[in-house]
Coordinates of C-alpha atoms in Angstrom, one line a residue:
X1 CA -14.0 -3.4 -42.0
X2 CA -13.9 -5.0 -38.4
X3 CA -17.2 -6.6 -37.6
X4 CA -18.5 -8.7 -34.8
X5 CA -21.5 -11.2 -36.3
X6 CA -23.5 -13.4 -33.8
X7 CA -25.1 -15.8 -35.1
X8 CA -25.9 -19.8 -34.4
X9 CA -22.9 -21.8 -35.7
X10 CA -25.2 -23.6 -38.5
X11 CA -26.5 -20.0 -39.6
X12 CA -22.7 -18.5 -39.2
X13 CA -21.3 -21.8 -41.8
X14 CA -24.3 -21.1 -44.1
X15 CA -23.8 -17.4 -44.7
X16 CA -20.1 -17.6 -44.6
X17 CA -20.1 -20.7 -47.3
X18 CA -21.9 -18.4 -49.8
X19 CA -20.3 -15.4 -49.1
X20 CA -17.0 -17.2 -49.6
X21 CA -18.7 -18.7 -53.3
X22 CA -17.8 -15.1 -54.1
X23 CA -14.7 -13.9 -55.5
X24 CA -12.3 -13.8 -52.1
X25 CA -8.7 -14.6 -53.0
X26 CA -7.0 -15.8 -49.1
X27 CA -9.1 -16.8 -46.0
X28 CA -7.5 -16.9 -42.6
X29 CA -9.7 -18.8 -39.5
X30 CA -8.4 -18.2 -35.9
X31 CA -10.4 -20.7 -33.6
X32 CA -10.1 -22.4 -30.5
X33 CA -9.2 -25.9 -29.0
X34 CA -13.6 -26.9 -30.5
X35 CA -14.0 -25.0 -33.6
X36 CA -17.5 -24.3 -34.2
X37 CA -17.4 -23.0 -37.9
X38 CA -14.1 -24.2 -39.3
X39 CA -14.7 -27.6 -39.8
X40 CA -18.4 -26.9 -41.6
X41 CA -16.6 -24.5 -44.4
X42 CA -16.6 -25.3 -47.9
X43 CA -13.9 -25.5 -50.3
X44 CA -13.9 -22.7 -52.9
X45 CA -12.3 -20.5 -54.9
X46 CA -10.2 -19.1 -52.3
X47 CA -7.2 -20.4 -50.3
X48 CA -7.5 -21.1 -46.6
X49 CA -5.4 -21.1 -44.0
X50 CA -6.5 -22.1 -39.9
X51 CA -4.9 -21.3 -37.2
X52 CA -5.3 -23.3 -33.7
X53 CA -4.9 -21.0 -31.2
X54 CA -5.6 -21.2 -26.6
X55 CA -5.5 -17.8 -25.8
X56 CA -6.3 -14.2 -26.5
X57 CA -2.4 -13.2 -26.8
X58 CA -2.1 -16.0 -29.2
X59 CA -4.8 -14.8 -31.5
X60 CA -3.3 -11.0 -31.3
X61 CA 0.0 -13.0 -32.0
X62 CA -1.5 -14.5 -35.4
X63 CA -3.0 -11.2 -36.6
X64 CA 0.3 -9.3 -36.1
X65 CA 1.4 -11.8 -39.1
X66 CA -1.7 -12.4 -41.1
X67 CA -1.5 -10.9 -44.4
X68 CA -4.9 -12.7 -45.7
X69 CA -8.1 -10.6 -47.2
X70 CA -10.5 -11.7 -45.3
X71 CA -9.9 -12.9 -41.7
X72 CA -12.3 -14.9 -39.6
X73 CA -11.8 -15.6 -35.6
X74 CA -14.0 -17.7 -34.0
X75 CA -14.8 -16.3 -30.5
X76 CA -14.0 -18.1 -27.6
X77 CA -14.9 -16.7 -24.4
X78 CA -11.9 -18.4 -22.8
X79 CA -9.3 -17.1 -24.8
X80 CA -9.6 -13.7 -22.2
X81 CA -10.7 -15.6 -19.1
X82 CA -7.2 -14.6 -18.0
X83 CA -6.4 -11.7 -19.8
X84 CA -8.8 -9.3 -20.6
X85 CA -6.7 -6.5 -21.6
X86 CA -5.6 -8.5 -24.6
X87 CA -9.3 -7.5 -26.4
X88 CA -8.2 -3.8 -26.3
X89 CA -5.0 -4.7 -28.1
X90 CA -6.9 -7.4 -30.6
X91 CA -9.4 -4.2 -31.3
X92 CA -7.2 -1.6 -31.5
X93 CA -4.9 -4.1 -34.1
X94 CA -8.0 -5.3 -35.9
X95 CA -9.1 -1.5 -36.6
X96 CA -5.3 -0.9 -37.6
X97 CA -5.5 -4.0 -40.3
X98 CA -9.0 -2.9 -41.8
X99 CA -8.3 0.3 -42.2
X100 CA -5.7 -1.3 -45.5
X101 CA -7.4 -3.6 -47.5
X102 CA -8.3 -6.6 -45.0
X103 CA -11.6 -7.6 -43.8
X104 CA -12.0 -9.3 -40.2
X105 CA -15.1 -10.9 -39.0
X106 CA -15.0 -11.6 -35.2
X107 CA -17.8 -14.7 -35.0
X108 CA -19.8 -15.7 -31.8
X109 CA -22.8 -18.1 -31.6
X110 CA -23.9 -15.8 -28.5
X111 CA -23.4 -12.6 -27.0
X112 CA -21.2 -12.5 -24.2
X113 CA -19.4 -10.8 -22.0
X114 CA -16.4 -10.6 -23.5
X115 CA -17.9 -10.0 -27.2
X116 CA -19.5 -6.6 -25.9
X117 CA -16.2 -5.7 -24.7
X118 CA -15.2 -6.0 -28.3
X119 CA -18.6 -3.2 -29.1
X120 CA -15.8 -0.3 -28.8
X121 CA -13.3 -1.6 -31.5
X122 CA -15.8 -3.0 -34.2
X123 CA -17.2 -1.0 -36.9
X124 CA -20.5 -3.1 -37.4
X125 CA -22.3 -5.4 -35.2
X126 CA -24.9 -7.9 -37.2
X127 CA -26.8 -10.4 -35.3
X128 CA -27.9 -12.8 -37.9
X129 CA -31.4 -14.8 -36.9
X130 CA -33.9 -17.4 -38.8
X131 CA -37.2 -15.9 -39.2
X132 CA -40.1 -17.0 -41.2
X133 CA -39.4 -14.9 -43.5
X134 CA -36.1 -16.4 -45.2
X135 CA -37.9 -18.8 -46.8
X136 CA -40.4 -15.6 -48.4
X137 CA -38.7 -12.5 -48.2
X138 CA -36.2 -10.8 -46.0
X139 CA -36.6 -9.0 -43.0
X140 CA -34.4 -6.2 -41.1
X141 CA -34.4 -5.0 -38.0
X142 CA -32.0 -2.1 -36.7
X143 CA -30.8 -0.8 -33.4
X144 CA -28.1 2.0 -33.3
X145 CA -25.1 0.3 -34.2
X146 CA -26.7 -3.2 -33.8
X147 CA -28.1 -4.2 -36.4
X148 CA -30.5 -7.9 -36.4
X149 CA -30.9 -9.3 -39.5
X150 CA -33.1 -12.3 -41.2
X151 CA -29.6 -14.8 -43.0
X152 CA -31.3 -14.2 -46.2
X153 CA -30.8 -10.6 -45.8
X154 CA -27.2 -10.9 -44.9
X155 CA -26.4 -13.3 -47.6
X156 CA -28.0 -11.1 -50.4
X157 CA -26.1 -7.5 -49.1
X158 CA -22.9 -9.2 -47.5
X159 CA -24.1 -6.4 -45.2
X160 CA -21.1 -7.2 -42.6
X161 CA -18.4 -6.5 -45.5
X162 CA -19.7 -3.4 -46.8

């Protein structure tokens, strides 16, 4: 599955650090020149491997050879500034990969312009939110194919991955 989750950075780390406590064998991050989820993962049982990357061509680059299960990329709204065309090619690629056995999680802290250009390409859109609620019980809202949901929620379904 390709999915775009939106999400503050802190809320992004803690849903992806216990996702990850689960059973996933090899973990690719793509991020920027300022990482803002790489640095605040957790070791675990799987093996991880980050890629540095400036650009939108250099992220398309790195998927063409990434052979891990589960594959996060940390939006940038830069990498595109000059190259917009590449997000057709980075969805059309990222469809291609998921449609094996590879998972890829396209993460932004906000949505942007160039993340609803992604909208097209990705199977599932979750925006993940703190609500009074995660500290009781759960909460889910849904819109079409964008879906907003309480981080408890999301952590107890992996709702992105299924």
């Amino acid at each position: 599955m390709f999915s775009l989750l939106i999400a503050p950075s802190s809320l992004l780390a803690e849903a992806l650090n216990k996702y990850l406590k689960r059973e996933v064998k090899d973990v690719l991050i793509i991020s920027g020149e300022v990482p803002l989820i790489r640095y605040q993962i957790q070791p675990g049982k799987f093996r991880l491997k980050t890629e540095k990357v400036s650009s939108g061509q250099e992220v398309y680059e790195v998927l063409q050879k990434a052979k891990e299960s589960l594959i996060l990329i940390e939006h940038d709204p830069t990498f595109y500034d000059y190259n917009a065309d590449v997000i057709r090619t980075i969805g059309l690629l990222s469809r291609k990969m998921t449609a094996g056995n590879q998972t890829i999680l396209l993460l932004g802290t906000r949505p942007d312009t160039w993340l609803n250009k992604f909208e097209s390409y990705v199977h599932k859109i979750e925006n993940i939110e703190w609500t009074i609620q995660d500290k009781q019980k759960s909460s889910l809202r849904s819109a079409m194919r964008c879906n907003q949901i309480s981080l408890h929620e999301f952590i107890k379904t992996g709702s992105v991955l299924s």
